[in-house]
Amino acid sequence: MLRTRVIPCLLLKGGGLVKTRKFDRPAYVGDPINAVRIFNDKEVDELVFLDIEACHNNLGPNFELIQDIASEAFMPFAYGGGISSVEQALRLLALGVEKVILNTHAAQSPDLIAGIARAAGSQSVVVAIDVKRDFFGRQHVYTKGGTQRVSSDPVEYARRMEQAGAGELMLTTIDREGTRTGYDLPLIESVSRAVSIPLIANGGAGTLTHLRQAWHAGASAVAAGSMFVYHGKHDAVLITYPRYSELEKLFTDEATG
């Protein structure tokens, strides 16, 4: 396994696999089960699945789909979307999900983080922190798919989530998601320095250099969506993943770029 995890972040909507840009305009890109099989062949170490309509539409997790994914996936995977109780989290973990990802309900009820951590261990709980800039360039934390502002200080919010019991954070820059223009490195650096738990950087990856830059900024792991599902300037759908040897070389101090 790579010392720095490189994680395809796959978005679910209505049982299908979709891709967004800045959390908007979801475009269908295929069947999630087929994507899992392809990533199996490419020996991916870890996957993340986020159901982008579950919480926004007050839906719970799609347990049937998650069970199907678990039956096909040869690698560990995390799931987020509509998890509102310890019981739901434990059911997901029993189905084969390695980690549950909380966003909206973590902000609404930090006790939920603590409850899952007590029941299953903090290593099983990831809190997703979605950050967007306002007209004046100030950064705020949002939930409900980037529609509800909950904090004006991402660093302070990250500390609170760690204190609540999160074992890992997933930091997504909404303004860069799906753009393939690179991660928000200053944000990654400031949040990673403020917490002692692992940080997954997400939102903006388009090249291997971007992945390395996020690692240098302090990310423990790097996630990407468009980079692994689109190909070429016309965004042809093609599930892909770098060769293991490329990634091994990427995360060494001797690598360039």
C-alpha positions as YAML, in Angstrom:
chain: A
units: angstrom
residues:
- id: 1
  name: MET
  ca: [0.00, 0.00, 0.00]
- id: 2
  name: LEU
  ca: [1.17, 3.53, -0.77]
- id: 3
  name: ARG
  ca: [2.36, 5.56, 2.19]
- id: 4
  name: THR
  ca: [0.29, 8.46, 0.85]
- id: 5
  name: ARG
  ca: [-3.16, 7.26, -0.18]
- id: 6
  name: VAL
  ca: [-4.46, 8.35, -3.59]
- id: 7
  name: ILE
  ca: [-8.22, 7.98, -3.45]
- id: 8
  name: PRO
  ca: [-10.77, 8.15, -6.27]
- id: 9
  name: CYS
  ca: [-13.73, 10.15, -4.93]
- id: 10
  name: LEU
  ca: [-16.91, 8.94, -6.64]
- id: 11
  name: LEU
  ca: [-20.22, 10.74, -6.47]
- id: 12
  name: LEU
  ca: [-23.56, 8.94, -6.37]
- id: 13
  name: LYS
  ca: [-26.97, 10.24, -7.36]
- id: 14
  name: GLY
  ca: [-30.04, 8.14, -7.92]
- id: 15
  name: GLY
  ca: [-27.96, 4.97, -7.94]
- id: 16
  name: GLY
  ca: [-25.74, 6.23, -10.73]
- id: 17
  name: LEU
  ca: [-22.23, 7.60, -10.84]
- id: 18
  name: VAL
  ca: [-22.08, 11.35, -11.53]
- id: 19
  name: LYS
  ca: [-19.51, 14.12, -11.66]
- id: 20
  name: THR
  ca: [-19.98, 17.73, -10.66]
- id: 21
  name: ARG
  ca: [-18.13, 21.00, -11.09]
- id: 22
  name: LYS
  ca: [-18.04, 23.29, -8.06]
- id: 23
  name: PHE
  ca: [-20.75, 21.09, -6.52]
- id: 24
  name: ASP
  ca: [-23.09, 21.92, -9.41]
- id: 25
  name: ARG
  ca: [-24.40, 20.40, -12.67]
- id: 26
  name: PRO
  ca: [-24.08, 16.67, -11.91]
- id: 27
  name: ALA
  ca: [-23.41, 14.75, -15.13]
- id: 28
  name: TYR
  ca: [-23.99, 11.01, -15.38]
- id: 29
  name: VAL
  ca: [-20.73, 9.16, -16.00]
- id: 30
  name: GLY
  ca: [-21.70, 5.52, -15.55]
- id: 31
  name: ASP
  ca: [-22.55, 2.64, -13.28]
- id: 32
  name: PRO
  ca: [-20.80, 2.63, -9.89]
- id: 33
  name: ILE
  ca: [-20.45, -1.16, -9.84]
- id: 34
  name: ASN
  ca: [-18.66, -1.11, -13.18]
- id: 35
  name: ALA
  ca: [-16.37, 1.63, -11.88]
- id: 36
  name: VAL
  ca: [-15.54, -0.47, -8.82]
- id: 37
  name: ARG
  ca: [-14.62, -3.42, -11.02]
- id: 38
  name: ILE
  ca: [-12.30, -1.25, -13.10]
- id: 39
  name: PHE
  ca: [-10.64, 0.17, -10.00]
- id: 40
  name: ASN
  ca: [-10.24, -3.40, -8.71]
- id: 41
  name: ASP
  ca: [-8.28, -4.24, -11.86]
- id: 42
  name: LYS
  ca: [-6.13, -1.15, -11.36]
- id: 43
  name: GLU
  ca: [-5.36, -2.22, -7.77]
- id: 44
  name: VAL
  ca: [-6.57, 0.99, -6.17]
- id: 45
  name: ASP
  ca: [-5.92, 1.01, -2.42]
- id: 46
  name: GLU
  ca: [-9.05, 2.88, -1.32]
- id: 47
  name: LEU
  ca: [-12.27, 4.47, -2.62]
- id: 48
  name: VAL
  ca: [-14.65, 7.14, -1.38]
- id: 49
  name: PHE
  ca: [-18.34, 7.22, -2.30]
- id: 50
  name: LEU
  ca: [-20.42, 10.31, -1.59]
- id: 51
  name: ASP
  ca: [-24.18, 10.34, -2.21]
- id: 52
  name: ILE
  ca: [-24.77, 13.97, -3.15]
- id: 53
  name: GLU
  ca: [-28.56, 13.87, -2.91]
- id: 54
  name: ALA
  ca: [-29.07, 11.80, 0.25]
- id: 55
  name: CYS
  ca: [-28.76, 14.57, 2.81]
- id: 56
  name: HIS
  ca: [-29.85, 17.39, 0.51]
- id: 57
  name: ASN
  ca: [-33.17, 15.60, -0.04]
- id: 58
  name: ASN
  ca: [-33.43, 14.23, 3.52]
- id: 59
  name: LEU
  ca: [-32.80, 10.68, 2.35]
- id: 60
  name: GLY
  ca: [-30.91, 8.06, 4.30]
- id: 61
  name: PRO
  ca: [-28.11, 5.91, 2.90]
- id: 62
  name: ASN
  ca: [-28.95, 3.60, 0.00]
- id: 63
  name: PHE
  ca: [-28.09, 0.42, 1.86]
- id: 64
  name: GLU
  ca: [-28.92, -1.86, -1.06]
- id: 65
  name: LEU
  ca: [-26.52, -0.08, -3.40]
- id: 66
  name: ILE
  ca: [-23.84, 0.07, -0.73]
- id: 67
  name: GLN
  ca: [-24.16, -3.67, -0.15]
- id: 68
  name: ASP
  ca: [-23.74, -4.25, -3.90]
- id: 69
  name: ILE
  ca: [-20.64, -2.06, -3.91]
- id: 70
  name: ALA
  ca: [-19.21, -3.88, -0.89]
- id: 71
  name: SER
  ca: [-19.74, -7.24, -2.57]
- id: 72
  name: GLU
  ca: [-17.65, -6.12, -5.58]
- id: 73
  name: ALA
  ca: [-14.96, -3.95, -4.00]
- id: 74
  name: PHE
  ca: [-11.61, -5.62, -3.34]
- id: 75
  name: MET
  ca: [-10.36, -2.53, -1.52]
- id: 76
  name: PRO
  ca: [-11.53, -0.61, 1.56]
- id: 77
  name: PHE
  ca: [-14.00, 2.17, 0.89]
- id: 78
  name: ALA
  ca: [-15.65, 5.00, 2.77]
- id: 79
  name: TYR
  ca: [-19.22, 6.19, 2.32]
- id: 80
  name: GLY
  ca: [-20.93, 9.48, 3.06]
- id: 81
  name: GLY
  ca: [-24.45, 10.70, 2.48]
- id: 82
  name: GLY
  ca: [-27.48, 11.00, 4.73]
- id: 83
  name: ILE
  ca: [-25.95, 9.35, 7.80]
- id: 84
  name: SER
  ca: [-27.91, 10.75, 10.71]
- id: 85
  name: SER
  ca: [-27.63, 8.13, 13.47]
- id: 86
  name: VAL
  ca: [-25.19, 5.79, 15.13]
- id: 87
  name: GLU
  ca: [-27.41, 2.90, 14.07]
- id: 88
  name: GLN
  ca: [-27.11, 3.81, 10.39]
- id: 89
  name: ALA
  ca: [-23.35, 4.10, 10.72]
- id: 90
  name: LEU
  ca: [-23.05, 0.70, 12.38]
- id: 91
  name: ARG
  ca: [-25.24, -0.87, 9.71]
- id: 92
  name: LEU
  ca: [-22.97, 0.56, 7.01]
- id: 93
  name: LEU
  ca: [-19.88, -0.73, 8.76]
- id: 94
  name: ALA
  ca: [-21.51, -4.15, 9.08]
- id: 95
  name: LEU
  ca: [-22.14, -4.18, 5.32]
- id: 96
  name: GLY
  ca: [-18.42, -3.75, 4.68]
- id: 97
  name: VAL
  ca: [-17.91, 0.03, 4.65]
- id: 98
  name: GLU
  ca: [-14.59, 0.79, 6.35]
- id: 99
  name: LYS
  ca: [-15.30, 4.43, 7.26]
- id: 100
  name: VAL
  ca: [-18.40, 6.59, 7.40]
- id: 101
  name: ILE
  ca: [-18.21, 10.21, 6.27]
- id: 102
  name: LEU
  ca: [-20.29, 12.85, 8.01]
- id: 103
  name: ASN
  ca: [-20.92, 16.39, 6.81]
- id: 104
  name: THR
  ca: [-24.29, 18.05, 7.43]
- id: 105
  name: HIS
  ca: [-25.19, 15.96, 10.46]
- id: 106
  name: ALA
  ca: [-21.71, 16.44, 11.95]
- id: 107
  name: ALA
  ca: [-22.31, 20.19, 11.95]
- id: 108
  name: GLN
  ca: [-25.85, 19.86, 13.27]
- id: 109
  name: SER
  ca: [-25.01, 17.34, 15.97]
- id: 110
  name: PRO
  ca: [-21.35, 16.89, 16.91]
- id: 111
  name: ASP
  ca: [-22.54, 14.32, 19.45]
- id: 112
  name: LEU
  ca: [-23.16, 12.01, 16.48]
- id: 113
  name: ILE
  ca: [-19.42, 11.99, 15.78]
- id: 114
  name: ALA
  ca: [-18.70, 11.06, 19.38]
- id: 115
  name: GLY
  ca: [-21.39, 8.40, 19.37]
- id: 116
  name: ILE
  ca: [-20.04, 6.62, 16.32]
- id: 117
  name: ALA
  ca: [-16.48, 6.94, 17.61]
- id: 118
  name: ARG
  ca: [-17.49, 5.30, 20.90]
- id: 119
  name: ALA
  ca: [-19.32, 2.49, 19.14]
- id: 120
  name: ALA
  ca: [-16.86, 1.75, 16.33]
- id: 121
  name: GLY
  ca: [-13.68, 3.69, 17.05]
- id: 122
  name: SER
  ca: [-12.63, 7.13, 15.89]
- id: 123
  name: GLN
  ca: [-10.73, 5.59, 12.96]
- id: 124
  name: SER
  ca: [-14.14, 4.77, 11.46]
- id: 125
  name: VAL
  ca: [-15.37, 8.39, 11.44]
- id: 126
  name: VAL
  ca: [-14.42, 10.94, 8.78]
- id: 127
  name: VAL
  ca: [-15.81, 14.47, 8.83]
- id: 128
  name: ALA
  ca: [-16.07, 16.18, 5.44]
- id: 129
  name: ILE
  ca: [-15.31, 19.91, 5.53]
- id: 130
  name: ASP
  ca: [-16.49, 21.75, 2.41]
- id: 131
  name: VAL
  ca: [-15.06, 25.25, 1.99]
- id: 132
  name: LYS
  ca: [-16.14, 28.02, -0.37]
- id: 133
  name: ARG
  ca: [-15.05, 31.63, -0.83]
- id: 134
  name: ASP
  ca: [-17.49, 34.52, -0.77]
- id: 135
  name: PHE
  ca: [-17.49, 37.59, -3.03]
- id: 136
  name: PHE
  ca: [-14.75, 39.15, -0.90]
- id: 137
  name: GLY
  ca: [-12.53, 36.07, -0.98]
- id: 138
  name: ARG
  ca: [-13.28, 35.02, 2.59]
- id: 139
  name: GLN
  ca: [-13.53, 31.27, 3.19]
- id: 140
  name: HIS
  ca: [-16.52, 29.65, 4.88]
- id: 141
  name: VAL
  ca: [-17.50, 26.09, 5.73]
- id: 142
  name: TYR
  ca: [-20.70, 24.83, 4.09]
- id: 143
  name: THR
  ca: [-22.91, 21.78, 4.49]
- id: 144
  name: LYS
  ca: [-25.92, 20.44, 2.54]
- id: 145
  name: GLY
  ca: [-24.00, 20.21, -0.71]
- id: 146
  name: GLY
  ca: [-22.49, 23.66, -0.39]
- id: 147
  name: THR
  ca: [-25.76, 25.48, 0.27]
- id: 148
  name: GLN
  ca: [-25.74, 26.09, 4.03]
- id: 149
  name: ARG
  ca: [-22.99, 28.10, 5.70]
- id: 150
  name: VAL
  ca: [-22.06, 26.84, 9.15]
- id: 151
  name: SER
  ca: [-18.71, 28.49, 9.96]
- id: 152
  name: SER
  ca: [-16.53, 31.39, 8.88]
- id: 153
  name: ASP
  ca: [-13.31, 29.77, 10.09]
- id: 154
  name: PRO
  ca: [-12.32, 26.45, 8.46]
- id: 155
  name: VAL
  ca: [-9.34, 26.02, 10.80]
- id: 156
  name: GLU
  ca: [-11.39, 26.48, 13.96]
- id: 157
  name: TYR
  ca: [-14.12, 24.23, 12.55]
- id: 158
  name: ALA
  ca: [-11.57, 21.49, 11.81]
- id: 159
  name: ARG
  ca: [-10.33, 21.67, 15.41]
- id: 160
  name: ARG
  ca: [-13.90, 21.32, 16.68]
- id: 161
  name: MET
  ca: [-14.51, 18.26, 14.53]
- id: 162
  name: GLU
  ca: [-11.33, 16.66, 15.83]
- id: 163
  name: GLN
  ca: [-12.33, 17.42, 19.42]
- id: 164
  name: ALA
  ca: [-15.77, 15.91, 18.75]
- id: 165
  name: GLY
  ca: [-14.16, 12.58, 17.92]
- id: 166
  name: ALA
  ca: [-13.38, 12.52, 14.20]
- id: 167
  name: GLY
  ca: [-10.51, 10.24, 13.29]
- id: 168
  name: GLU
  ca: [-9.93, 11.86, 9.91]
- id: 169
  name: LEU
  ca: [-10.97, 14.96, 7.96]
- id: 170
  name: MET
  ca: [-11.77, 15.29, 4.27]
- id: 171
  name: LEU
  ca: [-11.20, 18.86, 3.14]
- id: 172
  name: THR
  ca: [-12.85, 19.89, -0.14]
- id: 173
  name: THR
  ca: [-12.51, 23.27, -1.81]
- id: 174
  name: ILE
  ca: [-15.86, 23.81, -3.52]
- id: 175
  name: ASP
  ca: [-14.55, 26.53, -5.86]
- id: 176
  name: ARG
  ca: [-11.99, 24.11, -7.29]
- id: 177
  name: GLU
  ca: [-13.98, 20.87, -7.31]
- id: 178
  name: GLY
  ca: [-14.13, 19.43, -10.81]
- id: 179
  name: THR
  ca: [-11.92, 22.17, -12.31]
- id: 180
  name: ARG
  ca: [-8.62, 20.23, -12.38]
- id: 181
  name: THR
  ca: [-6.75, 23.49, -11.68]
- id: 182
  name: GLY
  ca: [-5.03, 22.28, -8.52]
- id: 183
  name: TYR
  ca: [-5.79, 22.12, -4.81]
- id: 184
  name: ASP
  ca: [-6.08, 25.10, -2.47]
- id: 185
  name: LEU
  ca: [-2.64, 24.59, -0.96]
- id: 186
  name: PRO
  ca: [-2.71, 27.41, 1.64]
- id: 187
  name: LEU
  ca: [-6.00, 26.02, 3.00]
- id: 188
  name: ILE
  ca: [-4.60, 22.49, 3.19]
- id: 189
  name: GLU
  ca: [-1.51, 23.77, 4.97]
- id: 190
  name: SER
  ca: [-3.43, 25.82, 7.53]
- id: 191
  name: VAL
  ca: [-5.88, 23.05, 8.39]
- id: 192
  name: SER
  ca: [-3.28, 20.27, 8.49]
- id: 193
  name: ARG
  ca: [-1.14, 22.30, 10.90]
- id: 194
  name: ALA
  ca: [-4.11, 22.88, 13.20]
- id: 195
  name: VAL
  ca: [-5.08, 19.24, 13.74]
- id: 196
  name: SER
  ca: [-3.31, 16.04, 14.69]
- id: 197
  name: ILE
  ca: [-5.52, 13.63, 12.76]
- id: 198
  name: PRO
  ca: [-5.04, 12.67, 9.08]
- id: 199
  name: LEU
  ca: [-6.31, 15.07, 6.43]
- id: 200
  name: ILE
  ca: [-7.58, 14.04, 2.98]
- id: 201
  name: ALA
  ca: [-7.23, 16.84, 0.42]
- id: 202
  name: ASN
  ca: [-9.96, 16.98, -2.21]
- id: 203
  name: GLY
  ca: [-11.14, 19.35, -4.92]
- id: 204
  name: GLY
  ca: [-9.09, 20.50, -7.89]
- id: 205
  name: ALA
  ca: [-6.68, 17.69, -8.77]
- id: 206
  name: GLY
  ca: [-5.88, 17.42, -12.44]
- id: 207
  name: THR
  ca: [-2.28, 16.18, -12.61]
- id: 208
  name: LEU
  ca: [0.15, 14.06, -10.65]
- id: 209
  name: THR
  ca: [1.97, 17.26, -9.73]
- id: 210
  name: HIS
  ca: [-1.18, 18.52, -8.02]
- id: 211
  name: LEU
  ca: [-1.28, 15.37, -5.89]
- id: 212
  name: ARG
  ca: [2.34, 15.87, -4.84]
- id: 213
  name: GLN
  ca: [1.76, 19.54, -4.05]
- id: 214
  name: ALA
  ca: [-1.11, 18.66, -1.69]
- id: 215
  name: TRP
  ca: [1.10, 16.12, 0.05]
- id: 216
  name: HIS
  ca: [3.81, 18.73, 0.49]
- id: 217
  name: ALA
  ca: [1.19, 21.11, 1.92]
- id: 218
  name: GLY
  ca: [0.42, 18.64, 4.68]
- id: 219
  name: ALA
  ca: [-2.25, 16.28, 3.35]
- id: 220
  name: SER
  ca: [-2.02, 12.70, 4.62]
- id: 221
  name: ALA
  ca: [-4.00, 11.50, 1.60]
- id: 222
  name: VAL
  ca: [-5.19, 12.99, -1.68]
- id: 223
  name: ALA
  ca: [-8.55, 12.44, -3.36]
- id: 224
  name: ALA
  ca: [-9.70, 13.27, -6.87]
- id: 225
  name: GLY
  ca: [-12.75, 12.75, -9.03]
- id: 226
  name: SER
  ca: [-12.54, 14.27, -12.50]
- id: 227
  name: MET
  ca: [-8.90, 13.26, -12.83]
- id: 228
  name: PHE
  ca: [-9.92, 9.60, -12.60]
- id: 229
  name: VAL
  ca: [-13.17, 9.61, -14.61]
- id: 230
  name: TYR
  ca: [-12.53, 12.07, -17.45]
- id: 231
  name: HIS
  ca: [-10.00, 12.00, -20.26]
- id: 232
  name: GLY
  ca: [-8.96, 14.67, -22.76]
- id: 233
  name: LYS
  ca: [-10.12, 18.20, -23.40]
- id: 234
  name: HIS
  ca: [-13.64, 17.06, -24.31]
- id: 235
  name: ASP
  ca: [-14.11, 15.18, -21.01]
- id: 236
  name: ALA
  ca: [-14.65, 11.76, -22.48]
- id: 237
  name: VAL
  ca: [-15.62, 9.35, -19.72]
- id: 238
  name: LEU
  ca: [-12.75, 6.98, -19.05]
- id: 239
  name: ILE
  ca: [-12.13, 5.38, -15.67]
- id: 240
  name: THR
  ca: [-8.38, 5.56, -15.12]
- id: 241
  name: TYR
  ca: [-5.75, 5.55, -12.39]
- id: 242
  name: PRO
  ca: [-1.99, 6.11, -12.37]
- id: 243
  name: ARG
  ca: [0.38, 3.16, -12.31]
- id: 244
  name: TYR
  ca: [1.47, 2.11, -8.86]
- id: 245
  name: SER
  ca: [5.10, 2.70, -9.74]
- id: 246
  name: GLU
  ca: [4.31, 6.29, -10.75]
- id: 247
  name: LEU
  ca: [2.65, 6.99, -7.44]
- id: 248
  name: GLU
  ca: [5.45, 5.39, -5.44]
- id: 249
  name: LYS
  ca: [7.94, 7.75, -7.08]
- id: 250
  name: LEU
  ca: [5.63, 10.73, -6.71]
- id: 251
  name: PHE
  ca: [5.61, 10.75, -2.94]
- id: 252
  name: THR
  ca: [9.34, 10.74, -2.30]
- id: 253
  name: ASP
  ca: [11.53, 13.65, -1.39]
- id: 254
  name: GLU
  ca: [13.62, 13.02, -4.49]
- id: 255
  name: ALA
  ca: [10.68, 13.45, -6.89]
- id: 256
  name: THR
  ca: [10.53, 16.64, -8.94]
- id: 257
  name: GLY
  ca: [7.57, 18.74, -9.99]
...
